[in-house]
Short mmCIF file of C-alpha atoms and ligand atoms in Angstrom, two decimals:
data_model
loop_
_atom_site.label_atom_id
_atom_site.label_comp_id
_atom_site.label_asym_id
_atom_site.label_seq_id
_atom_site.Cartn_x
_atom_site.Cartn_y
_atom_site.Cartn_z
CA MET A 19 0.00 0.00 0.00
CA ASN A 20 1.27 3.50 -0.75
CA ALA A 21 1.99 5.53 2.39
CA SER A 22 0.90 9.11 2.85
CA HIS A 23 2.68 11.70 5.00
CA ASP A 24 2.31 15.32 6.09
CA VAL A 25 6.05 15.80 5.59
CA LEU A 26 8.57 13.53 3.85
CA VAL A 27 12.20 14.43 4.57
CA VAL A 28 14.77 13.03 2.13
CA GLY A 29 18.19 12.72 3.80
CA GLY A 30 18.87 11.73 7.41
CA GLY A 31 22.17 13.61 7.78
CA LEU A 32 22.79 16.42 10.24
CA VAL A 33 19.98 18.69 9.09
CA GLY A 34 17.39 16.10 7.98
CA ALA A 35 17.66 14.21 11.29
CA SER A 36 17.39 17.50 13.25
CA LEU A 37 14.30 18.47 11.23
CA ALA A 38 12.62 15.11 11.85
CA ILE A 39 13.20 15.61 15.60
CA ALA A 40 11.87 19.19 15.49
CA LEU A 41 8.74 18.07 13.59
CA ASP A 42 7.97 15.34 16.11
CA ARG A 43 6.84 18.06 18.50
CA LEU A 44 4.09 19.06 16.05
CA ASP A 45 2.23 15.76 16.09
CA LEU A 46 2.47 15.29 12.34
CA ASP A 47 2.87 12.19 10.21
CA VAL A 48 6.52 12.42 9.17
CA GLY A 49 8.63 10.09 6.98
CA LEU A 50 12.46 10.12 6.78
CA VAL A 51 14.19 8.62 3.73
CA GLU A 52 17.89 7.72 4.12
CA ILE A 53 20.12 5.76 1.82
CA THR A 54 22.23 4.33 4.69
CA PRO A 55 20.93 1.04 6.17
CA PRO A 56 19.92 0.65 9.82
CA GLY A 57 22.84 -0.11 12.12
CA ALA A 58 25.20 2.22 10.20
CA LEU A 59 25.55 5.99 10.38
CA PRO A 60 25.45 8.06 7.17
CA ALA A 61 29.00 8.70 5.91
CA VAL A 62 28.79 12.41 6.79
CA PHE A 63 29.05 11.49 10.48
CA ASP A 64 32.80 11.06 10.24
CA GLN A 65 35.80 12.42 12.15
CA ARG A 66 35.26 16.06 11.17
CA ASN A 67 35.03 18.44 14.13
CA LEU A 68 31.84 20.46 14.22
CA SER A 69 31.73 23.76 15.98
CA LEU A 70 28.15 24.22 17.18
CA ALA A 71 27.22 27.86 17.75
CA ASP A 72 25.83 28.71 21.19
CA ALA A 73 22.37 29.26 19.65
CA SER A 74 22.52 25.81 18.00
CA VAL A 75 23.48 24.24 21.33
CA ASN A 76 20.40 25.87 22.88
CA ALA A 77 18.15 24.44 20.16
CA LEU A 78 19.72 20.97 20.24
CA THR A 79 19.36 20.94 24.03
CA ALA A 80 15.69 21.89 23.72
CA LEU A 81 15.27 19.13 21.11
CA ASP A 82 16.80 16.71 23.63
CA VAL A 83 19.75 15.79 21.41
CA MET A 84 22.68 17.08 23.51
CA ARG A 85 21.76 14.79 26.41
CA HIS A 86 22.43 11.80 24.14
CA LEU A 87 26.07 12.78 23.50
CA ARG A 88 28.29 10.23 25.18
CA ALA A 89 31.57 12.13 24.77
CA PRO A 90 32.14 15.52 26.41
CA THR A 91 31.93 18.58 24.16
CA GLY A 92 34.70 21.18 24.03
CA ALA A 93 33.64 24.72 24.98
CA ILE A 94 35.04 27.57 22.85
CA ARG A 95 35.49 30.36 25.37
CA GLU A 96 38.10 32.39 23.49
CA ILE A 97 38.94 32.86 19.79
CA HIS A 98 42.35 34.05 18.59
CA ALA A 99 42.58 34.83 14.86
CA SER A 100 45.61 36.17 13.01
CA ARG A 101 47.07 36.11 9.53
CA LYS A 102 50.54 34.88 8.63
CA GLY A 103 52.61 37.76 7.29
CA ASP A 104 50.17 40.50 8.36
CA PHE A 105 50.05 42.68 11.48
CA GLY A 106 47.14 42.55 13.78
CA ARG A 107 45.11 39.86 15.36
CA VAL A 108 41.68 39.40 16.85
CA HIS A 109 41.11 38.11 20.34
CA MET A 110 37.54 37.60 21.47
CA ARG A 111 36.26 36.25 24.79
CA ALA A 112 32.73 34.89 25.17
CA GLY A 113 32.59 36.35 28.69
CA ASP A 114 32.76 39.86 27.16
CA TYR A 115 29.38 39.13 25.53
CA GLY A 116 27.75 37.72 28.64
CA ARG A 117 28.09 34.10 27.49
CA GLN A 118 30.06 31.20 28.85
CA ALA A 119 31.09 30.02 25.38
CA PHE A 120 30.85 30.95 21.70
CA GLY A 121 29.85 27.36 21.07
CA GLN A 122 30.82 23.73 21.58
CA VAL A 123 33.05 21.43 19.53
CA VAL A 124 31.74 17.92 18.84
CA VAL A 125 33.10 15.16 16.63
CA ALA A 126 30.58 14.57 13.83
CA ARG A 127 30.52 10.82 14.55
CA ASP A 128 29.58 11.39 18.21
CA PHE A 129 26.93 13.86 17.11
CA GLY A 130 25.54 11.32 14.62
CA GLU A 131 25.24 8.74 17.39
CA ALA A 132 23.39 11.25 19.58
CA LEU A 133 20.98 12.14 16.75
CA GLU A 134 20.40 8.46 16.07
CA ALA A 135 19.71 7.76 19.75
CA ARG A 136 17.18 10.60 19.79
CA LEU A 137 15.55 9.51 16.50
CA ALA A 138 15.08 6.05 18.02
CA THR A 139 12.83 7.59 20.70
CA LEU A 140 10.38 9.06 18.15
CA ALA A 141 7.43 6.69 18.12
CA ARG A 142 5.57 8.35 15.22
CA LEU A 143 8.43 8.80 12.77
CA GLN A 144 8.31 6.42 9.79
CA ARG A 145 11.85 5.64 8.63
CA TYR A 146 12.65 4.37 5.16
CA ARG A 147 16.21 2.96 5.11
CA PRO A 148 18.03 1.90 3.15
CA ALA A 149 16.00 3.85 0.62
CA ARG A 150 17.17 6.02 -2.26
CA PHE A 151 15.18 8.99 -3.52
CA LEU A 152 14.40 8.49 -7.21
CA GLY A 153 12.08 11.29 -8.24
CA ALA A 154 9.05 13.43 -7.42
CA SER A 155 6.20 15.26 -9.10
CA ALA A 156 4.04 17.93 -7.50
CA GLY A 157 0.25 18.17 -7.68
CA ALA A 158 -2.24 20.58 -6.13
CA ASP A 159 -2.44 18.88 -2.73
CA GLY A 160 1.00 17.27 -2.46
CA CYS A 161 3.93 15.47 -4.01
CA THR A 162 4.18 11.96 -5.34
CA VAL A 163 7.62 10.61 -4.48
CA ARG A 164 9.35 7.52 -5.81
CA ILE A 165 11.96 5.76 -3.68
CA ASP A 166 14.02 2.64 -4.22
CA ALA A 167 13.56 0.75 -0.96
CA GLU A 168 14.47 -2.80 -0.06
CA GLY A 169 12.09 -4.95 -2.03
CA GLY A 170 11.86 -2.54 -4.97
CA GLU A 171 10.38 0.78 -5.95
CA ARG A 172 7.78 2.43 -3.69
CA VAL A 173 5.52 5.38 -4.32
CA LEU A 174 4.76 7.71 -1.40
CA HIS A 175 2.50 10.72 -1.12
CA THR A 176 3.31 13.77 0.97
CA ARG A 177 1.82 17.21 1.49
CA LEU A 178 5.36 18.60 1.80
CA LEU A 179 8.59 17.16 0.39
CA VAL A 180 11.82 18.36 2.03
CA GLY A 181 15.19 17.95 0.34
CA ALA A 182 17.82 17.45 3.06
CA ASP A 183 19.95 15.25 0.83
CA GLY A 184 23.13 17.29 0.82
CA THR A 185 25.31 19.10 -1.69
CA ARG A 186 24.46 16.92 -4.72
CA SER A 187 20.75 16.97 -3.95
CA GLY A 188 18.64 14.69 -6.11
CA VAL A 189 15.51 16.37 -4.73
CA ARG A 190 16.79 19.76 -5.94
CA ASP A 191 17.33 18.31 -9.41
CA ALA A 192 13.91 16.61 -9.44
CA LEU A 193 12.26 19.93 -8.54
CA GLY A 194 14.03 21.60 -11.45
CA ILE A 195 15.90 24.03 -9.15
CA GLY A 196 19.30 24.99 -10.54
CA ALA A 197 22.41 25.63 -8.45
CA ALA A 198 25.52 27.79 -8.84
CA LEU A 199 28.80 26.02 -8.15
CA HIS A 200 32.15 27.56 -7.28
CA ASP A 201 35.30 25.51 -6.74
CA TYR A 202 37.65 27.18 -4.24
CA GLY A 203 40.59 25.10 -5.46
CA GLN A 204 41.25 24.32 -1.79
CA THR A 205 41.15 21.11 0.16
CA LEU A 206 40.62 21.00 3.89
CA LEU A 207 42.59 18.39 5.83
CA VAL A 208 41.10 17.35 9.14
CA ALA A 209 42.79 15.48 11.98
CA ARG A 210 42.93 15.13 15.74
CA VAL A 211 46.04 16.77 17.14
CA ARG A 212 47.61 16.62 20.60
CA ALA A 213 49.54 19.57 22.00
CA ALA A 214 51.91 19.51 24.98
CA ARG A 215 49.43 21.90 26.67
CA ALA A 216 45.70 21.00 26.92
CA PRO A 217 43.36 23.35 24.96
CA HIS A 218 41.60 25.18 27.89
CA GLY A 219 38.75 26.45 25.74
CA VAL A 220 40.79 28.46 23.23
CA ALA A 221 40.29 28.19 19.45
CA TRP A 222 43.28 29.30 17.37
CA GLU A 223 42.73 30.39 13.78
CA ARG A 224 45.64 31.27 11.51
CA LEU A 225 44.93 32.50 8.01
CA THR A 226 47.40 31.98 5.19
CA ASP A 227 47.54 32.53 1.43
CA HIS A 228 46.36 28.94 1.01
CA GLY A 229 43.42 29.04 3.35
CA PRO A 230 42.76 28.70 7.05
CA THR A 231 44.51 26.55 9.61
CA ALA A 232 42.72 26.23 12.92
CA LEU A 233 42.83 24.33 16.17
CA LEU A 234 39.46 23.77 17.85
CA PRO A 235 39.37 22.75 21.53
CA ARG A 236 37.77 19.31 21.73
CA GLY A 237 36.23 17.83 24.85
CA ASP A 238 38.74 14.97 24.98
CA GLY A 239 41.82 17.12 25.65
CA HIS A 240 42.89 17.09 21.99
CA TYR A 241 42.55 19.77 19.37
CA GLY A 242 40.55 19.33 16.19
CA LEU A 243 42.83 20.53 13.40
CA VAL A 244 41.58 21.94 10.08
CA HIS A 245 44.31 22.75 7.60
CA GLY A 246 43.50 24.31 4.22
CA VAL A 247 45.86 23.53 1.32
CA PRO A 248 45.67 24.13 -2.44
CA THR A 249 43.94 21.08 -3.91
CA ALA A 250 46.96 20.43 -6.13
CA ASP A 251 49.11 19.93 -2.98
CA ALA A 252 46.59 17.92 -0.96
CA GLU A 253 47.84 14.48 -1.93
CA ALA A 254 51.44 15.33 -1.05
CA VAL A 255 50.52 16.88 2.32
CA LEU A 256 48.32 13.89 3.16
CA GLY A 257 51.28 11.64 2.39
CA LEU A 258 53.71 13.38 4.80
CA ASP A 259 54.78 11.32 7.80
CA ASP A 260 53.43 12.48 11.17
CA ALA A 261 56.56 14.43 12.17
CA ALA A 262 56.72 16.33 8.86
CA PHE A 263 52.98 17.04 8.94
CA LEU A 264 53.16 18.38 12.51
CA ALA A 265 56.21 20.51 11.65
CA ARG A 266 54.28 22.02 8.73
CA VAL A 267 51.27 22.87 10.91
CA GLN A 268 53.50 24.18 13.72
CA ASP A 269 55.25 26.47 11.25
CA ILE A 270 51.90 28.00 10.26
CA LEU A 271 50.50 28.31 13.77
CA GLY A 272 53.69 29.26 15.57
CA TRP A 273 53.84 28.37 19.27
CA ARG A 274 50.55 29.94 20.31
CA ALA A 275 48.98 26.67 21.34
CA GLY A 276 52.25 25.13 22.53
CA ARG A 277 54.22 22.29 20.95
CA LEU A 278 52.20 19.90 18.80
CA VAL A 279 53.20 16.37 19.78
CA GLY A 280 50.83 13.94 18.07
CA VAL A 281 48.44 13.63 15.13
CA GLY A 282 45.77 11.03 14.30
CA ALA A 283 44.42 9.87 10.92
CA ARG A 284 43.92 12.64 8.37
CA SER A 285 40.95 13.04 6.02
CA ALA A 286 40.51 15.44 3.09
CA TYR A 287 37.55 17.53 1.87
CA PRO A 288 37.75 19.41 -1.46
CA LEU A 289 35.90 22.70 -0.95
CA GLN A 290 33.05 23.92 -3.13
CA ARG A 291 30.26 26.42 -2.70
CA VAL A 292 26.93 25.26 -4.11
CA VAL A 293 23.99 27.64 -3.86
CA ALA A 294 20.50 26.63 -5.00
CA ASP A 295 18.67 29.22 -7.13
CA ALA A 296 15.61 28.88 -4.90
CA THR A 297 14.81 27.25 -1.56
CA VAL A 298 11.20 26.34 -2.37
CA ALA A 299 9.08 24.95 -5.20
CA PRO A 300 5.39 23.97 -5.20
CA ARG A 301 4.87 21.52 -2.32
CA ALA A 302 8.63 21.29 -1.60
CA GLY A 303 11.48 22.98 0.24
CA LEU A 304 15.25 22.61 0.52
CA VAL A 305 17.22 22.73 3.79
CA GLY A 306 20.89 22.49 4.77
CA ASN A 307 23.53 21.65 2.19
CA ALA A 308 20.87 20.94 -0.45
CA ALA A 309 19.92 24.64 -0.22
CA GLN A 310 23.46 25.97 0.25
CA THR A 311 26.86 24.41 0.80
CA LEU A 312 29.40 26.84 2.27
CA HIS A 313 33.14 27.03 2.73
CA PRO A 314 33.67 25.66 6.26
CA ILE A 315 36.02 28.51 7.26
CA GLY A 316 33.36 30.23 9.34
CA ALA A 317 32.03 26.91 10.78
CA GLN A 318 28.56 27.96 9.71
CA GLY A 319 27.22 25.18 7.42
CA PHE A 320 25.34 23.03 9.89
CA ASN A 321 24.49 25.98 12.12
CA LEU A 322 22.81 27.65 9.14
CA GLY A 323 21.14 24.39 8.05
CA LEU A 324 19.80 23.82 11.55
CA ARG A 325 18.22 27.28 11.43
CA ASP A 326 16.65 26.29 8.06
CA ALA A 327 15.12 23.23 9.74
CA LEU A 328 13.90 25.15 12.80
CA VAL A 329 12.34 27.96 10.77
CA LEU A 330 10.62 25.45 8.48
CA ALA A 331 9.21 23.66 11.54
CA GLU A 332 8.00 27.03 12.90
CA ALA A 333 6.36 27.91 9.56
CA ILE A 334 4.56 24.55 9.53
CA ALA A 335 3.46 25.01 13.16
CA GLY A 336 2.09 28.45 12.31
CA HIS A 337 -0.10 27.19 9.45
CA ARG A 338 -1.80 24.17 10.96
CA GLY A 339 -3.69 21.85 8.60
CA ASP A 340 -1.51 21.59 5.51
CA ALA A 341 2.27 21.38 5.98
CA GLY A 342 2.92 22.05 2.29
CA ALA A 343 0.53 24.97 1.79
CA PRO A 344 1.91 27.86 -0.29
CA SER A 345 1.73 30.10 2.78
CA VAL A 346 4.07 27.73 4.70
CA LEU A 347 6.61 27.72 1.89
CA GLY A 348 6.29 31.46 1.35
CA THR A 349 6.95 32.12 5.03
CA TYR A 350 9.91 29.74 5.02
CA ALA A 351 11.54 31.27 1.94
CA GLN A 352 10.99 34.81 3.15
CA ARG A 353 12.27 34.20 6.70
CA ARG A 354 15.43 32.42 5.51
CA GLN A 355 16.43 35.01 2.93
CA GLU A 356 18.47 37.37 5.09
CA ASP A 357 20.32 34.82 7.25
CA ARG A 358 21.13 32.76 4.16
CA ALA A 359 22.47 35.71 2.15
CA ARG A 360 24.44 37.14 5.07
CA THR A 361 26.01 33.85 6.13
CA LEU A 362 26.92 32.97 2.53
CA ALA A 363 28.50 36.38 2.04
CA PHE A 364 30.39 36.12 5.34
CA SER A 365 31.82 32.63 4.71
CA ASP A 366 32.59 33.35 1.07
CA GLY A 367 34.18 36.73 1.80
CA LEU A 368 36.35 35.26 4.52
CA ALA A 369 37.40 32.38 2.26
CA ARG A 370 38.33 34.66 -0.65
CA LEU A 371 40.00 37.39 1.37
CA THR A 372 42.05 35.07 3.53
CA SER A 373 43.24 33.03 0.58
CA ASN A 374 44.15 36.03 -1.57
CA PRO A 375 47.94 36.35 -1.63
CA SER A 376 47.94 39.84 -3.17
CA ALA A 377 50.56 42.03 -1.49
CA LEU A 378 48.29 45.01 -2.12
CA LEU A 379 45.60 43.55 0.09
CA ARG A 380 48.01 42.89 2.91
CA PRO A 381 47.90 46.30 4.62
CA LEU A 382 44.12 46.31 4.28
CA ARG A 383 43.84 42.92 5.85
CA SER A 384 46.19 43.91 8.68
CA LEU A 385 44.23 47.08 9.20
CA GLY A 386 41.04 45.01 9.22
CA LEU A 387 42.37 42.75 11.94
CA LEU A 388 43.69 45.68 13.99
CA VAL A 389 40.42 47.58 13.68
CA LEU A 390 38.46 44.49 14.53
CA ASP A 391 40.54 43.91 17.64
CA ALA A 392 40.08 47.50 18.77
CA ASP A 393 36.41 48.01 17.82
CA SER A 394 34.10 46.34 20.29
CA GLY A 395 31.04 47.14 18.12
CA LEU A 396 32.44 45.27 15.12
CA GLN A 397 33.54 42.43 17.34
CA ALA A 398 30.09 42.20 18.87
CA GLN A 399 28.61 41.83 15.37
CA LEU A 400 31.09 39.10 14.51
CA ALA A 401 30.55 37.36 17.83
CA GLY A 402 26.75 37.56 17.44
CA GLY A 403 27.04 35.86 14.05
CA ALA A 404 29.45 33.22 15.34
CA MET A 405 27.12 32.42 18.23
CA GLY A 406 24.08 32.32 15.92
CA TYR A 407 22.16 35.21 17.45
CA ARG A 408 21.86 37.60 14.50
CA GLY A 409 18.67 38.54 12.64
CA ASP A 410 15.53 36.37 12.58
CA VAL A 411 16.59 33.73 15.11
CA PRO A 412 14.36 30.64 15.55
CA ALA A 413 12.69 30.51 18.98
CA LEU A 414 14.47 27.34 20.17
CA CYS A 415 17.87 28.98 19.57
CA ARG A 416 17.08 31.79 21.98
CA ARG A 417 16.45 29.55 24.96
CA SER A 418 19.45 29.78 27.21
CA THR A 419 21.03 26.55 28.32
CA PRO A 420 21.47 26.18 32.08
C1 FAD B 507 35.63 19.50 7.03
C2 FAD B 507 34.31 20.13 7.36
C3 FAD B 507 34.13 20.77 8.57
C4 FAD B 507 32.91 21.33 8.87
N1 FAD B 507 32.78 22.00 10.06
C5 FAD B 507 31.60 22.58 10.38
C6 FAD B 507 31.45 23.27 11.61
O1 FAD B 507 32.38 23.37 12.41
N2 FAD B 507 30.24 23.82 11.89
C7 FAD B 507 29.19 23.74 11.03
O2 FAD B 507 28.12 24.27 11.34
N3 FAD B 507 29.31 23.10 9.86
C8 FAD B 507 30.48 22.51 9.51
N4 FAD B 507 30.61 21.84 8.32
C9 FAD B 507 29.43 21.76 7.42
C10 FAD B 507 28.50 20.60 7.78
O3 FAD B 507 29.19 19.37 7.74
C11 FAD B 507 27.34 20.59 6.76
O4 FAD B 507 26.74 21.85 6.79
C12 FAD B 507 26.30 19.53 7.12
O5 FAD B 507 26.85 18.25 6.97
C13 FAD B 507 25.08 19.65 6.21
O6 FAD B 507 24.12 18.72 6.63
P1 FAD B 507 22.97 18.21 5.64
O7 FAD B 507 22.11 17.30 6.47
O8 FAD B 507 22.37 19.32 4.92
O9 FAD B 507 23.73 17.35 4.54
P2 FAD B 507 24.54 16.01 4.76
O10 FAD B 507 25.11 16.04 6.12
O11 FAD B 507 25.44 15.87 3.60
O12 FAD B 507 23.45 14.84 4.73
C14 FAD B 507 22.79 14.44 3.56
C15 FAD B 507 22.13 13.10 3.83
O13 FAD B 507 21.33 12.73 2.70
C16 FAD B 507 21.52 11.35 2.40
N5 FAD B 507 21.22 11.18 0.96
C17 FAD B 507 21.88 11.73 -0.09
N6 FAD B 507 21.30 11.37 -1.26
C18 FAD B 507 20.23 10.60 -0.93
C19 FAD B 507 19.22 9.94 -1.70
N7 FAD B 507 19.18 9.99 -3.05
N8 FAD B 507 18.29 9.22 -1.05
C20 FAD B 507 18.30 9.14 0.31
N9 FAD B 507 19.22 9.75 1.08
C21 FAD B 507 20.18 10.48 0.48
C22 FAD B 507 22.99 11.12 2.76
O14 FAD B 507 23.26 9.76 2.98
C23 FAD B 507 23.14 11.96 4.03
O15 FAD B 507 22.80 11.25 5.19
C24 FAD B 507 31.83 21.27 7.97
C25 FAD B 507 32.00 20.62 6.75
C26 FAD B 507 33.23 20.07 6.43
C27 FAD B 507 33.40 19.39 5.11
#
């Protein structure tokens, strides 16, 4: 028999799983389609370190996800940013903004396990896995969706179809929504690093001509390293032995965080920006990476995608009766416009400026860092964005954690 849902979410990654949890509070009939089989986590829940903005932590606490984390999170209480070869630096303390932390660092795998544990408590959620989204067509009262599930092709009906299926979104394609792609020519290497001194809540960011290198304070006493390199060099840097790799990173960071003494397995992520031309279509919406994939330099991708999910849930809650009504989608698209544009511009601008080796830009960049360090108003704006409290903030993000 063909199933019928109020909302069908395609993609059970970071944003799709969060959306399914947020929708459970609305007493709707929700389906979640995920290609990964039960017993395994989607591949995106890997060893990358996620910096969750303070506002996201509030929302994930309210959604009862944070309680399911088995490993301790790492609080970011201070941020030091500087640029190799330029004067100036920025030093921000969360305490100066009345907060205990800018956010928390979690390993994506641990976060995936917590989301999965929370999803398992949702009695009403219908999960389709392993199931691959094949296609969809919209009618007046909903979408007809085809999935390839175990046992063959199934046809589902839903009042609202949500594409949470990541950067190469099949839902986006099926809806006929185009996307603009930009290749940064950079690859981000990620690893766990141990320093002679424990992190103590400080995140170190060092910008170079080839992209950012940062140490994020993890909850396990290690740092989460992200190291941007030109894609053409990525293979060679990945192939360095541990001592040579650590020496390279130490040379970029200097001795700010102390001596780096150990490094774990490294993984590589080629960086692209993919921005959908629209976030809604009749009876359908896009959230998270399917709507926009950002350069991770500002650690904003999931934080922004979570706000997509929360605002969509709020729009649905505000228009009871038909989750896919044009008014729901209109509200969603309109409310997401500003945050989306601003966060894209911020991450993109940071990525381009910091990776631009032009000597002419150097004094400007140094001046920028000096001004930023001296101007508490500018810093407050930056801090507000980093913590997720700027603009039209979803209600769950505003709840303060104890
Ligand atoms: C190195 C790195 C570091 C990052 N650090 C941060 C950070 O510190 N803070 C932050 O906020 N963000 C960070 N991000 C960004 C963050 O990882 C993304 O924003 C986030 O993963 C987007 O979640 P999503 O659910 O939209 O997409 P994804 O996480 O990609 O999930 C998509 C899901 O859809 C499923 N799927 C795909 N196709 C189909 C199909 N046809 N049928 C069924 N299911 C399908 C996939 O299996 C997957 O589970 C980082 C990214 C990288 C690469």
